[in-house]
mmCIF file with all atom_site columns, C-alpha atoms in Angstrom:
data_model
loop_
_atom_site.group_PDB
_atom_site.id
_atom_site.type_symbol
_atom_site.label_atom_id
_atom_site.label_alt_id
_atom_site.label_comp_id
_atom_site.label_asym_id
_atom_site.label_entity_id
_atom_site.label_seq_id
_atom_site.pdbx_PDB_ins_code
_atom_site.Cartn_x
_atom_site.Cartn_y
_atom_site.Cartn_z
_atom_site.occupancy
_atom_site.B_iso_or_equiv
_atom_site.pdbx_formal_charge
_atom_site.auth_seq_id
_atom_site.auth_comp_id
_atom_site.auth_asym_id
_atom_site.auth_atom_id
_atom_site.pdbx_PDB_model_num
ATOM 1   C CA . GLN A 1 1   ? -56.167 61.810 -192.179 1.00 0.00 ? 1   GLN A CA 1
ATOM 2   C CA . VAL A 1 2   ? -54.190 58.542 -190.732 1.00 0.00 ? 2   VAL A CA 1
ATOM 3   C CA . GLN A 1 3   ? -54.174 55.345 -192.364 1.00 0.00 ? 3   GLN A CA 1
ATOM 4   C CA . LEU A 1 4   ? -51.486 52.418 -191.726 1.00 0.00 ? 4   LEU A CA 1
ATOM 5   C CA . VAL A 1 5   ? -52.436 49.136 -193.375 1.00 0.00 ? 5   VAL A CA 1
ATOM 6   C CA . GLU A 1 6   ? -50.634 46.406 -192.835 1.00 0.00 ? 6   GLU A CA 1
ATOM 7   C CA . SER A 1 7   ? -49.621 43.340 -195.355 1.00 0.00 ? 7   SER A CA 1
ATOM 8   C CA . GLY A 1 8   ? -47.808 40.340 -195.697 1.00 0.00 ? 8   GLY A CA 1
ATOM 9   C CA . GLY A 1 9   ? -49.734 38.042 -192.880 1.00 0.00 ? 9   GLY A CA 1
ATOM 10  C CA . ASP A 1 10  ? -50.356 34.444 -194.201 1.00 0.00 ? 10  ASP A CA 1
ATOM 11  C CA . VAL A 1 11  ? -50.288 30.819 -192.920 1.00 0.00 ? 11  VAL A CA 1
ATOM 12  C CA . VAL A 1 12  ? -46.046 29.613 -192.457 1.00 0.00 ? 12  VAL A CA 1
ATOM 13  C CA . GLN A 1 13  ? -44.708 26.663 -191.282 1.00 0.00 ? 13  GLN A CA 1
ATOM 14  C CA . PRO A 1 14  ? -42.119 26.589 -188.112 1.00 0.00 ? 14  PRO A CA 1
ATOM 15  C CA . GLY A 1 15  ? -38.914 27.252 -189.301 1.00 0.00 ? 15  GLY A CA 1
ATOM 16  C CA . ARG A 1 16  ? -40.110 30.139 -191.706 1.00 0.00 ? 16  ARG A CA 1
ATOM 17  C CA . SER A 1 17  ? -39.672 33.489 -192.615 1.00 0.00 ? 17  SER A CA 1
ATOM 18  C CA . LEU A 1 18  ? -42.397 35.954 -193.360 1.00 0.00 ? 18  LEU A CA 1
ATOM 19  C CA . ARG A 1 19  ? -42.082 40.169 -193.807 1.00 0.00 ? 19  ARG A CA 1
ATOM 20  C CA . LEU A 1 20  ? -44.660 42.397 -193.164 1.00 0.00 ? 20  LEU A CA 1
ATOM 21  C CA . SER A 1 21  ? -45.283 46.163 -194.019 1.00 0.00 ? 21  SER A CA 1
ATOM 22  C CA . CYS A 1 22  ? -47.262 48.749 -193.110 1.00 0.00 ? 22  CYS A CA 1
ATOM 23  C CA . VAL A 1 23  ? -48.700 52.110 -195.576 1.00 0.00 ? 23  VAL A CA 1
ATOM 24  C CA . ALA A 1 24  ? -48.803 54.935 -193.936 1.00 0.00 ? 24  ALA A CA 1
ATOM 25  C CA . SER A 1 25  ? -50.378 58.099 -194.622 1.00 0.00 ? 25  SER A CA 1
ATOM 26  C CA . GLY A 1 26  ? -52.048 61.448 -193.182 1.00 0.00 ? 26  GLY A CA 1
ATOM 27  C CA . PHE A 1 27  ? -49.342 62.568 -191.956 1.00 0.00 ? 27  PHE A CA 1
ATOM 28  C CA . THR A 1 28  ? -45.122 63.012 -191.874 1.00 0.00 ? 28  THR A CA 1
ATOM 29  C CA . PHE A 1 29  ? -43.999 59.320 -191.921 1.00 0.00 ? 29  PHE A CA 1
ATOM 30  C CA . ARG A 1 30  ? -39.746 60.547 -191.340 1.00 0.00 ? 30  ARG A CA 1
ATOM 31  C CA . THR A 1 31  ? -40.335 62.090 -188.380 1.00 0.00 ? 31  THR A CA 1
ATOM 32  C CA . SER A 1 32  ? -42.085 59.379 -186.728 1.00 0.00 ? 32  SER A CA 1
ATOM 33  C CA . ALA A 1 33  ? -41.460 56.471 -184.525 1.00 0.00 ? 33  ALA A CA 1
ATOM 34  C CA . MET A 1 34  ? -43.163 53.814 -185.585 1.00 0.00 ? 34  MET A CA 1
ATOM 35  C CA . HIS A 1 35  ? -44.271 50.223 -183.618 1.00 0.00 ? 35  HIS A CA 1
ATOM 36  C CA . TRP A 1 36  ? -45.107 46.676 -183.826 1.00 0.00 ? 36  TRP A CA 1
ATOM 37  C CA . VAL A 1 37  ? -47.809 45.052 -181.045 1.00 0.00 ? 37  VAL A CA 1
ATOM 38  C CA . ARG A 1 38  ? -49.152 41.749 -181.658 1.00 0.00 ? 38  ARG A CA 1
ATOM 39  C CA . GLN A 1 39  ? -51.352 40.011 -179.900 1.00 0.00 ? 39  GLN A CA 1
ATOM 40  C CA . ALA A 1 40  ? -52.481 36.476 -179.891 1.00 0.00 ? 40  ALA A CA 1
ATOM 41  C CA . PRO A 1 41  ? -55.915 34.716 -180.377 1.00 0.00 ? 41  PRO A CA 1
ATOM 42  C CA . GLY A 1 42  ? -58.092 35.555 -177.070 1.00 0.00 ? 42  GLY A CA 1
ATOM 43  C CA . LYS A 1 43  ? -54.309 36.867 -174.894 1.00 0.00 ? 43  LYS A CA 1
ATOM 44  C CA . GLY A 1 44  ? -53.354 40.630 -174.520 1.00 0.00 ? 44  GLY A CA 1
ATOM 45  C CA . LEU A 1 45  ? -51.840 43.158 -176.036 1.00 0.00 ? 45  LEU A CA 1
ATOM 46  C CA . GLU A 1 46  ? -47.978 42.743 -176.785 1.00 0.00 ? 46  GLU A CA 1
ATOM 47  C CA . TRP A 1 47  ? -45.245 45.254 -177.531 1.00 0.00 ? 47  TRP A CA 1
ATOM 48  C CA . VAL A 1 48  ? -42.810 43.616 -180.681 1.00 0.00 ? 48  VAL A CA 1
ATOM 49  C CA . ALA A 1 49  ? -40.163 46.346 -181.796 1.00 0.00 ? 49  ALA A CA 1
ATOM 50  C CA . THR A 1 50  ? -39.984 50.326 -182.041 1.00 0.00 ? 50  THR A CA 1
ATOM 51  C CA . THR A 1 51  ? -37.395 51.828 -184.784 1.00 0.00 ? 51  THR A CA 1
ATOM 52  C CA . SER A 1 52  ? -36.873 55.062 -184.745 1.00 0.00 ? 52  SER A CA 1
ATOM 53  C CA . TYR A 1 53  ? -37.893 57.867 -187.100 1.00 0.00 ? 53  TYR A CA 1
ATOM 54  C CA . ASP A 1 54  ? -35.018 57.504 -188.576 1.00 0.00 ? 54  ASP A CA 1
ATOM 55  C CA . GLY A 1 55  ? -34.394 53.915 -188.779 1.00 0.00 ? 55  GLY A CA 1
ATOM 56  C CA . ARG A 1 56  ? -31.255 54.503 -186.655 1.00 0.00 ? 56  ARG A CA 1
ATOM 57  C CA . THR A 1 57  ? -32.021 53.003 -183.367 1.00 0.00 ? 57  THR A CA 1
ATOM 58  C CA . LYS A 1 58  ? -34.581 49.885 -182.421 1.00 0.00 ? 58  LYS A CA 1
ATOM 59  C CA . TYR A 1 59  ? -36.011 48.837 -179.247 1.00 0.00 ? 59  TYR A CA 1
ATOM 60  C CA . TYR A 1 60  ? -37.504 44.371 -178.965 1.00 0.00 ? 60  TYR A CA 1
ATOM 61  C CA . ALA A 1 61  ? -39.101 42.703 -177.046 1.00 0.00 ? 61  ALA A CA 1
ATOM 62  C CA . ASP A 1 62  ? -37.027 39.852 -175.812 1.00 0.00 ? 62  ASP A CA 1
ATOM 63  C CA . SER A 1 63  ? -39.034 37.704 -176.916 1.00 0.00 ? 63  SER A CA 1
ATOM 64  C CA . VAL A 1 64  ? -38.526 37.885 -180.511 1.00 0.00 ? 64  VAL A CA 1
ATOM 65  C CA . LYS A 1 65  ? -35.089 39.702 -180.217 1.00 0.00 ? 65  LYS A CA 1
ATOM 66  C CA . GLY A 1 66  ? -32.705 38.116 -182.661 1.00 0.00 ? 66  GLY A CA 1
ATOM 67  C CA . ARG A 1 67  ? -35.638 36.682 -184.366 1.00 0.00 ? 67  ARG A CA 1
ATOM 68  C CA . PHE A 1 68  ? -37.454 40.209 -185.746 1.00 0.00 ? 68  PHE A CA 1
ATOM 69  C CA . THR A 1 69  ? -35.896 43.211 -187.709 1.00 0.00 ? 69  THR A CA 1
ATOM 70  C CA . ILE A 1 70  ? -37.716 46.065 -187.607 1.00 0.00 ? 70  ILE A CA 1
ATOM 71  C CA . SER A 1 71  ? -36.583 48.482 -190.428 1.00 0.00 ? 71  SER A CA 1
ATOM 72  C CA . ARG A 1 72  ? -38.077 51.616 -192.176 1.00 0.00 ? 72  ARG A CA 1
ATOM 73  C CA . ASP A 1 73  ? -38.116 53.220 -195.721 1.00 0.00 ? 73  ASP A CA 1
ATOM 74  C CA . ASN A 1 74  ? -39.370 56.595 -195.319 1.00 0.00 ? 74  ASN A CA 1
ATOM 75  C CA . SER A 1 75  ? -38.830 56.897 -199.491 1.00 0.00 ? 75  SER A CA 1
ATOM 76  C CA . LYS A 1 76  ? -42.137 54.821 -199.449 1.00 0.00 ? 76  LYS A CA 1
ATOM 77  C CA . ASP A 1 77  ? -43.657 55.449 -196.178 1.00 0.00 ? 77  ASP A CA 1
ATOM 78  C CA . THR A 1 78  ? -43.520 52.216 -194.892 1.00 0.00 ? 78  THR A CA 1
ATOM 79  C CA . LEU A 1 79  ? -42.137 50.005 -192.484 1.00 0.00 ? 79  LEU A CA 1
ATOM 80  C CA . TYR A 1 80  ? -41.056 46.303 -192.181 1.00 0.00 ? 80  TYR A CA 1
ATOM 81  C CA . LEU A 1 81  ? -41.215 43.335 -189.935 1.00 0.00 ? 81  LEU A CA 1
ATOM 82  C CA . GLN A 1 82  ? -38.508 40.252 -190.832 1.00 0.00 ? 82  GLN A CA 1
ATOM 83  C CA . MET A 1 83  ? -39.401 37.479 -189.083 1.00 0.00 ? 83  MET A CA 1
ATOM 84  C CA . SER A 1 84  ? -37.400 34.711 -188.981 1.00 0.00 ? 84  SER A CA 1
ATOM 85  C CA . ASN A 1 85  ? -37.751 30.921 -187.189 1.00 0.00 ? 85  ASN A CA 1
ATOM 86  C CA . LEU A 1 86  ? -41.445 31.400 -187.216 1.00 0.00 ? 86  LEU A CA 1
ATOM 87  C CA . ARG A 1 87  ? -42.700 29.703 -183.676 1.00 0.00 ? 87  ARG A CA 1
ATOM 88  C CA . GLY A 1 88  ? -46.239 28.180 -182.514 1.00 0.00 ? 88  GLY A CA 1
ATOM 89  C CA . ASP A 1 89  ? -46.375 31.361 -180.381 1.00 0.00 ? 89  ASP A CA 1
ATOM 90  C CA . ASP A 1 90  ? -45.996 33.652 -183.001 1.00 0.00 ? 90  ASP A CA 1
ATOM 91  C CA . THR A 1 91  ? -49.143 33.229 -183.832 1.00 0.00 ? 91  THR A CA 1
ATOM 92  C CA . ALA A 1 92  ? -50.996 36.592 -183.664 1.00 0.00 ? 92  ALA A CA 1
ATOM 93  C CA . MET A 1 93  ? -52.163 39.630 -184.885 1.00 0.00 ? 93  MET A CA 1
ATOM 94  C CA . PHE A 1 94  ? -49.992 42.231 -185.785 1.00 0.00 ? 94  PHE A CA 1
ATOM 95  C CA . TYR A 1 95  ? -50.321 45.579 -185.335 1.00 0.00 ? 95  TYR A CA 1
ATOM 96  C CA . CYS A 1 96  ? -49.090 49.002 -186.829 1.00 0.00 ? 96  CYS A CA 1
ATOM 97  C CA . VAL A 1 97  ? -48.983 51.954 -184.635 1.00 0.00 ? 97  VAL A CA 1
ATOM 98  C CA . ARG A 1 98  ? -47.810 55.139 -185.007 1.00 0.00 ? 98  ARG A CA 1
ATOM 99  C CA . GLU A 1 99  ? -45.151 56.920 -182.382 1.00 0.00 ? 99  GLU A CA 1
ATOM 100 C CA . ILE A 1 100 ? -47.014 58.088 -179.580 1.00 0.00 ? 100 ILE A CA 1
ATOM 101 C CA . PHE A 1 101 ? -49.451 54.507 -180.035 1.00 0.00 ? 101 PHE A CA 1
ATOM 102 C CA . ASP A 1 102 ? -52.324 56.967 -181.300 1.00 0.00 ? 102 ASP A CA 1
ATOM 103 C CA . TYR A 1 103 ? -52.987 55.499 -184.335 1.00 0.00 ? 103 TYR A CA 1
ATOM 104 C CA . TRP A 1 104 ? -52.857 51.712 -185.196 1.00 0.00 ? 104 TRP A CA 1
ATOM 105 C CA . GLY A 1 105 ? -53.686 50.060 -188.456 1.00 0.00 ? 105 GLY A CA 1
ATOM 106 C CA . GLN A 1 106 ? -56.456 47.728 -189.020 1.00 0.00 ? 106 GLN A CA 1
ATOM 107 C CA . GLY A 1 107 ? -53.581 44.170 -188.482 1.00 0.00 ? 107 GLY A CA 1
ATOM 108 C CA . THR A 1 108 ? -52.407 41.813 -190.415 1.00 0.00 ? 108 THR A CA 1
ATOM 109 C CA . LEU A 1 109 ? -53.062 37.877 -189.147 1.00 0.00 ? 109 LEU A CA 1
ATOM 110 C CA . VAL A 1 110 ? -49.866 35.659 -188.500 1.00 0.00 ? 110 VAL A CA 1
ATOM 111 C CA . THR A 1 111 ? -51.024 32.608 -188.425 1.00 0.00 ? 111 THR A CA 1
ATOM 112 C CA . VAL A 1 112 ? -47.917 29.719 -187.166 1.00 0.00 ? 112 VAL A CA 1
ATOM 113 C CA . SER A 1 113 ? -48.689 25.891 -188.317 1.00 0.00 ? 113 SER A CA 1
ATOM 114 C CA . SER A 1 114 ? -47.359 22.697 -189.740 1.00 0.00 ? 114 SER A CA 1
ATOM 115 C CA . GLN B 2 1   ? -45.840 37.356 -168.548 1.00 0.00 ? 1   GLN B CA 1
ATOM 116 C CA . SER B 2 2   ? -46.656 41.281 -168.373 1.00 0.00 ? 2   SER B CA 1
ATOM 117 C CA . VAL B 2 3   ? -45.127 43.188 -165.653 1.00 0.00 ? 3   VAL B CA 1
ATOM 118 C CA . LEU B 2 4   ? -48.563 45.731 -165.351 1.00 0.00 ? 4   LEU B CA 1
ATOM 119 C CA . THR B 2 5   ? -51.529 44.164 -163.154 1.00 0.00 ? 5   THR B CA 1
ATOM 120 C CA . GLN B 2 6   ? -54.552 44.410 -163.590 1.00 0.00 ? 6   GLN B CA 1
ATOM 121 C CA . SER B 2 7   ? -57.955 43.476 -162.712 1.00 0.00 ? 7   SER B CA 1
ATOM 122 C CA . PRO B 2 8   ? -59.659 40.554 -164.558 1.00 0.00 ? 8   PRO B CA 1
ATOM 123 C CA . SER B 2 9   ? -62.497 41.918 -164.943 1.00 0.00 ? 9   SER B CA 1
ATOM 124 C CA . VAL B 2 10  ? -65.056 44.842 -164.070 1.00 0.00 ? 10  VAL B CA 1
ATOM 125 C CA . SER B 2 11  ? -68.921 44.900 -164.506 1.00 0.00 ? 11  SER B CA 1
ATOM 126 C CA . GLY B 2 12  ? -71.520 47.923 -163.806 1.00 0.00 ? 12  GLY B CA 1
ATOM 127 C CA . ALA B 2 13  ? -75.195 48.972 -164.695 1.00 0.00 ? 13  ALA B CA 1
ATOM 128 C CA . PRO B 2 14  ? -75.878 51.831 -167.118 1.00 0.00 ? 14  PRO B CA 1
ATOM 129 C CA . GLY B 2 15  ? -75.315 55.026 -165.360 1.00 0.00 ? 15  GLY B CA 1
ATOM 130 C CA . GLN B 2 16  ? -73.119 53.660 -163.016 1.00 0.00 ? 16  GLN B CA 1
ATOM 131 C CA . ARG B 2 17  ? -69.293 54.435 -162.231 1.00 0.00 ? 17  ARG B CA 1
ATOM 132 C CA . VAL B 2 18  ? -66.816 51.613 -162.256 1.00 0.00 ? 18  VAL B CA 1
ATOM 133 C CA . THR B 2 19  ? -62.644 51.824 -162.145 1.00 0.00 ? 19  THR B CA 1
ATOM 134 C CA . ILE B 2 20  ? -60.126 49.801 -163.713 1.00 0.00 ? 20  ILE B CA 1
ATOM 135 C CA . SER B 2 21  ? -56.524 49.836 -161.661 1.00 0.00 ? 21  SER B CA 1
ATOM 136 C CA . CYS B 2 22  ? -53.406 49.042 -163.471 1.00 0.00 ? 22  CYS B CA 1
ATOM 137 C CA . THR B 2 23  ? -50.718 48.100 -160.616 1.00 0.00 ? 23  THR B CA 1
ATOM 138 C CA . GLY B 2 24  ? -46.271 48.649 -161.957 1.00 0.00 ? 24  GLY B CA 1
ATOM 139 C CA . SER B 2 25  ? -43.059 49.172 -160.075 1.00 0.00 ? 25  SER B CA 1
ATOM 140 C CA . SER B 2 26  ? -40.753 51.155 -160.492 1.00 0.00 ? 26  SER B CA 1
ATOM 141 C CA . SER B 2 27  ? -39.037 50.640 -163.392 1.00 0.00 ? 27  SER B CA 1
ATOM 142 C CA . ASN B 2 28  ? -41.962 51.542 -165.102 1.00 0.00 ? 28  ASN B CA 1
ATOM 143 C CA . ILE B 2 29  ? -45.046 53.632 -163.664 1.00 0.00 ? 29  ILE B CA 1
ATOM 144 C CA . GLY B 2 30  ? -42.746 54.734 -160.679 1.00 0.00 ? 30  GLY B CA 1
ATOM 145 C CA . ALA B 2 31  ? -40.335 55.797 -162.732 1.00 0.00 ? 31  ALA B CA 1
ATOM 146 C CA . GLY B 2 32  ? -41.901 58.839 -164.107 1.00 0.00 ? 32  GLY B CA 1
ATOM 147 C CA . TYR B 2 33  ? -43.466 57.351 -167.065 1.00 0.00 ? 33  TYR B CA 1
ATOM 148 C CA . ASP B 2 34  ? -46.292 58.454 -169.525 1.00 0.00 ? 34  ASP B CA 1
ATOM 149 C CA . LEU B 2 35  ? -49.204 56.073 -168.516 1.00 0.00 ? 35  LEU B CA 1
ATOM 150 C CA . HIS B 2 36  ? -51.578 55.143 -171.664 1.00 0.00 ? 36  HIS B CA 1
ATOM 151 C CA . TRP B 2 37  ? -54.816 53.805 -172.011 1.00 0.00 ? 37  TRP B CA 1
ATOM 152 C CA . PHE B 2 38  ? -56.533 52.031 -174.327 1.00 0.00 ? 38  PHE B CA 1
ATOM 153 C CA . GLN B 2 39  ? -59.883 50.587 -175.423 1.00 0.00 ? 39  GLN B CA 1
ATOM 154 C CA . GLN B 2 40  ? -60.480 47.177 -177.610 1.00 0.00 ? 40  GLN B CA 1
ATOM 155 C CA . ARG B 2 41  ? -64.080 46.601 -178.598 1.00 0.00 ? 41  ARG B CA 1
ATOM 156 C CA . PRO B 2 42  ? -64.241 43.446 -179.962 1.00 0.00 ? 42  PRO B CA 1
ATOM 157 C CA . GLY B 2 43  ? -62.936 42.454 -183.115 1.00 0.00 ? 43  GLY B CA 1
ATOM 158 C CA . ALA B 2 44  ? -61.185 45.797 -183.488 1.00 0.00 ? 44  ALA B CA 1
ATOM 159 C CA . ALA B 2 45  ? -57.541 47.451 -182.763 1.00 0.00 ? 45  ALA B CA 1
ATOM 160 C CA . PRO B 2 46  ? -56.726 49.377 -179.724 1.00 0.00 ? 46  PRO B CA 1
ATOM 161 C CA . ARG B 2 47  ? -58.126 52.731 -179.148 1.00 0.00 ? 47  ARG B CA 1
ATOM 162 C CA . LEU B 2 48  ? -55.822 55.222 -177.990 1.00 0.00 ? 48  LEU B CA 1
ATOM 163 C CA . LEU B 2 49  ? -58.485 56.989 -174.692 1.00 0.00 ? 49  LEU B CA 1
ATOM 164 C CA . ILE B 2 50  ? -55.926 58.168 -172.335 1.00 0.00 ? 50  ILE B CA 1
ATOM 165 C CA . TYR B 2 51  ? -51.717 59.249 -173.141 1.00 0.00 ? 51  TYR B CA 1
ATOM 166 C CA . ALA B 2 52  ? -49.665 60.326 -170.545 1.00 0.00 ? 52  ALA B CA 1
ATOM 167 C CA . ASN B 2 53  ? -51.333 59.488 -167.645 1.00 0.00 ? 53  ASN B CA 1
ATOM 168 C CA . ASN B 2 54  ? -55.114 61.993 -167.408 1.00 0.00 ? 54  ASN B CA 1
ATOM 169 C CA . HIS B 2 55  ? -55.525 63.448 -171.450 1.00 0.00 ? 55  HIS B CA 1
ATOM 170 C CA . ARG B 2 56  ? -58.079 62.854 -173.651 1.00 0.00 ? 56  ARG B CA 1
ATOM 171 C CA . PRO B 2 57  ? -57.319 62.701 -177.463 1.00 0.00 ? 57  PRO B CA 1
ATOM 172 C CA . SER B 2 58  ? -60.290 64.470 -179.622 1.00 0.00 ? 58  SER B CA 1
ATOM 173 C CA . GLY B 2 59  ? -63.371 62.249 -179.328 1.00 0.00 ? 59  GLY B CA 1
ATOM 174 C CA . VAL B 2 60  ? -62.712 61.167 -175.831 1.00 0.00 ? 60  VAL B CA 1
ATOM 175 C CA . PRO B 2 61  ? -66.517 61.988 -173.749 1.00 0.00 ? 61  PRO B CA 1
ATOM 176 C CA . ASP B 2 62  ? -64.732 63.129 -170.907 1.00 0.00 ? 62  ASP B CA 1
ATOM 177 C CA . ARG B 2 63  ? -66.385 60.442 -168.623 1.00 0.00 ? 63  ARG B CA 1
ATOM 178 C CA . PHE B 2 64  ? -63.203 58.529 -169.403 1.00 0.00 ? 64  PHE B CA 1
ATOM 179 C CA . ALA B 2 65  ? -60.629 59.530 -166.633 1.00 0.00 ? 65  ALA B CA 1
ATOM 180 C CA . GLY B 2 66  ? -56.769 58.332 -166.392 1.00 0.00 ? 66  GLY B CA 1
ATOM 181 C CA . SER B 2 67  ? -54.679 58.434 -163.155 1.00 0.00 ? 67  SER B CA 1
ATOM 182 C CA . ARG B 2 68  ? -51.382 57.846 -161.763 1.00 0.00 ? 68  ARG B CA 1
ATOM 183 C CA . SER B 2 69  ? -49.578 57.381 -158.070 1.00 0.00 ? 69  SER B CA 1
ATOM 184 C CA . ASP B 2 70  ? -46.301 55.672 -157.356 1.00 0.00 ? 70  ASP B CA 1
ATOM 185 C CA . THR B 2 71  ? -46.639 52.903 -158.685 1.00 0.00 ? 71  THR B CA 1
ATOM 186 C CA . SER B 2 72  ? -49.739 52.255 -159.599 1.00 0.00 ? 72  SER B CA 1
ATOM 187 C CA . ALA B 2 73  ? -52.621 54.302 -162.272 1.00 0.00 ? 73  ALA B CA 1
ATOM 188 C CA . THR B 2 74  ? -56.104 54.268 -162.766 1.00 0.00 ? 74  THR B CA 1
ATOM 189 C CA . LEU B 2 75  ? -59.087 54.493 -165.115 1.00 0.00 ? 75  LEU B CA 1
ATOM 190 C CA . VAL B 2 76  ? -62.519 55.561 -164.184 1.00 0.00 ? 76  VAL B CA 1
ATOM 191 C CA . ILE B 2 77  ? -65.159 55.642 -166.219 1.00 0.00 ? 77  ILE B CA 1
ATOM 192 C CA . THR B 2 78  ? -68.222 57.277 -165.132 1.00 0.00 ? 78  THR B CA 1
ATOM 193 C CA . GLY B 2 79  ? -72.299 57.188 -166.287 1.00 0.00 ? 79  GLY B CA 1
ATOM 194 C CA . LEU B 2 80  ? -71.498 53.519 -167.279 1.00 0.00 ? 80  LEU B CA 1
ATOM 195 C CA . GLN B 2 81  ? -72.516 52.921 -171.527 1.00 0.00 ? 81  GLN B CA 1
ATOM 196 C CA . ALA B 2 82  ? -73.225 50.117 -173.488 1.00 0.00 ? 82  ALA B CA 1
ATOM 197 C CA . GLU B 2 83  ? -71.237 51.188 -175.760 1.00 0.00 ? 83  GLU B CA 1
ATOM 198 C CA . ASP B 2 84  ? -68.343 50.676 -173.052 1.00 0.00 ? 84  ASP B CA 1
ATOM 199 C CA . GLU B 2 85  ? -67.756 47.060 -173.157 1.00 0.00 ? 85  GLU B CA 1
ATOM 200 C CA . ALA B 2 86  ? -64.592 46.354 -174.500 1.00 0.00 ? 86  ALA B CA 1
ATOM 201 C CA . ASP B 2 87  ? -61.168 45.123 -172.942 1.00 0.00 ? 87  ASP B CA 1
ATOM 202 C CA . TYR B 2 88  ? -59.362 47.873 -171.390 1.00 0.00 ? 88  TYR B CA 1
ATOM 203 C CA . TYR B 2 89  ? -55.552 48.058 -171.136 1.00 0.00 ? 89  TYR B CA 1
ATOM 204 C CA . CYS B 2 90  ? -52.875 49.989 -169.505 1.00 0.00 ? 90  CYS B CA 1
ATOM 205 C CA . GLN B 2 91  ? -49.800 51.268 -171.252 1.00 0.00 ? 91  GLN B CA 1
ATOM 206 C CA . SER B 2 92  ? -45.993 51.968 -170.113 1.00 0.00 ? 92  SER B CA 1
ATOM 207 C CA . PHE B 2 93  ? -42.213 52.358 -170.738 1.00 0.00 ? 93  PHE B CA 1
ATOM 208 C CA . ASP B 2 94  ? -40.093 49.721 -168.750 1.00 0.00 ? 94  ASP B CA 1
ATOM 209 C CA . SER B 2 95  ? -36.568 51.150 -168.226 1.00 0.00 ? 95  SER B CA 1
ATOM 210 C CA . ARG B 2 96  ? -34.720 47.108 -166.718 1.00 0.00 ? 96  ARG B CA 1
ATOM 211 C CA . LEU B 2 97  ? -36.696 45.376 -170.259 1.00 0.00 ? 97  LEU B CA 1
ATOM 212 C CA . SER B 2 98  ? -35.464 48.360 -172.076 1.00 0.00 ? 98  SER B CA 1
ATOM 213 C CA . GLY B 2 99  ? -39.225 48.738 -173.678 1.00 0.00 ? 99  GLY B CA 1
ATOM 214 C CA . TYR B 2 100 ? -42.754 48.979 -173.462 1.00 0.00 ? 100 TYR B CA 1
ATOM 215 C CA . VAL B 2 101 ? -45.259 46.870 -171.624 1.00 0.00 ? 101 VAL B CA 1
ATOM 216 C CA . PHE B 2 102 ? -48.389 46.420 -171.579 1.00 0.00 ? 102 PHE B CA 1
ATOM 217 C CA . GLY B 2 103 ? -51.135 45.634 -168.902 1.00 0.00 ? 103 GLY B CA 1
ATOM 218 C CA . THR B 2 104 ? -52.656 42.245 -168.639 1.00 0.00 ? 104 THR B CA 1
ATOM 219 C CA . GLY B 2 105 ? -56.323 43.887 -169.745 1.00 0.00 ? 105 GLY B CA 1
ATOM 220 C CA . THR B 2 106 ? -59.298 44.739 -168.221 1.00 0.00 ? 106 THR B CA 1
ATOM 221 C CA . LYS B 2 107 ? -62.930 42.823 -169.906 1.00 0.00 ? 107 LYS B CA 1
ATOM 222 C CA . VAL B 2 108 ? -65.587 45.536 -168.637 1.00 0.00 ? 108 VAL B CA 1
ATOM 223 C CA . THR B 2 109 ? -69.489 43.949 -169.069 1.00 0.00 ? 109 THR B CA 1
ATOM 224 C CA . VAL B 2 110 ? -72.131 46.607 -168.413 1.00 0.00 ? 110 VAL B CA 1
ATOM 225 C CA . LEU B 2 111 ? -74.828 44.430 -167.139 1.00 0.00 ? 111 LEU B CA 1
#
């Protein structure tokens, strides 16, 4: 069965960096586009970033452009989100999501606080 | 600020029919991009409920139905059940933003 397992969430101070990981299994990762979606506490869903199956094409929400970088390692079936210059409004649950948004991980919590 | 607008909440008694609307614009729903619906129960990750406007993934009851028209879309739940109490989000792609957009979300309460 399809599984997406995120990790890397933590409590970090404003301005610091953090890298999230998502290990995929149960499907052919290397042929699937992947996304990161986040949800601030008590708020709605916000798309963050998308990478094509081969990592050559990437899209970002304006709110994270220039600060976040999505990447993947198809040899490890792993998706990443490198986050830098974190701000308080980046506090959220971050979900790893498969191509047509049909499978979601359980999320990893990022808290930005001094 | 989301570009897809949903009514904040709807409610109904068990067995009733409820409708959730999603209003967009010519750069997303009106441009013909697929419209998806997600259900999110408290404390859980979102679940794909309807994809490509009106298709149900395996395992989703046929009580859920989606449709679209011009710059809007609708999710209808017929025969409302207690387990349907959740938040519902629409989602599409926006050509002006060059990215995906989610609706503001609708909370469904079963009375």
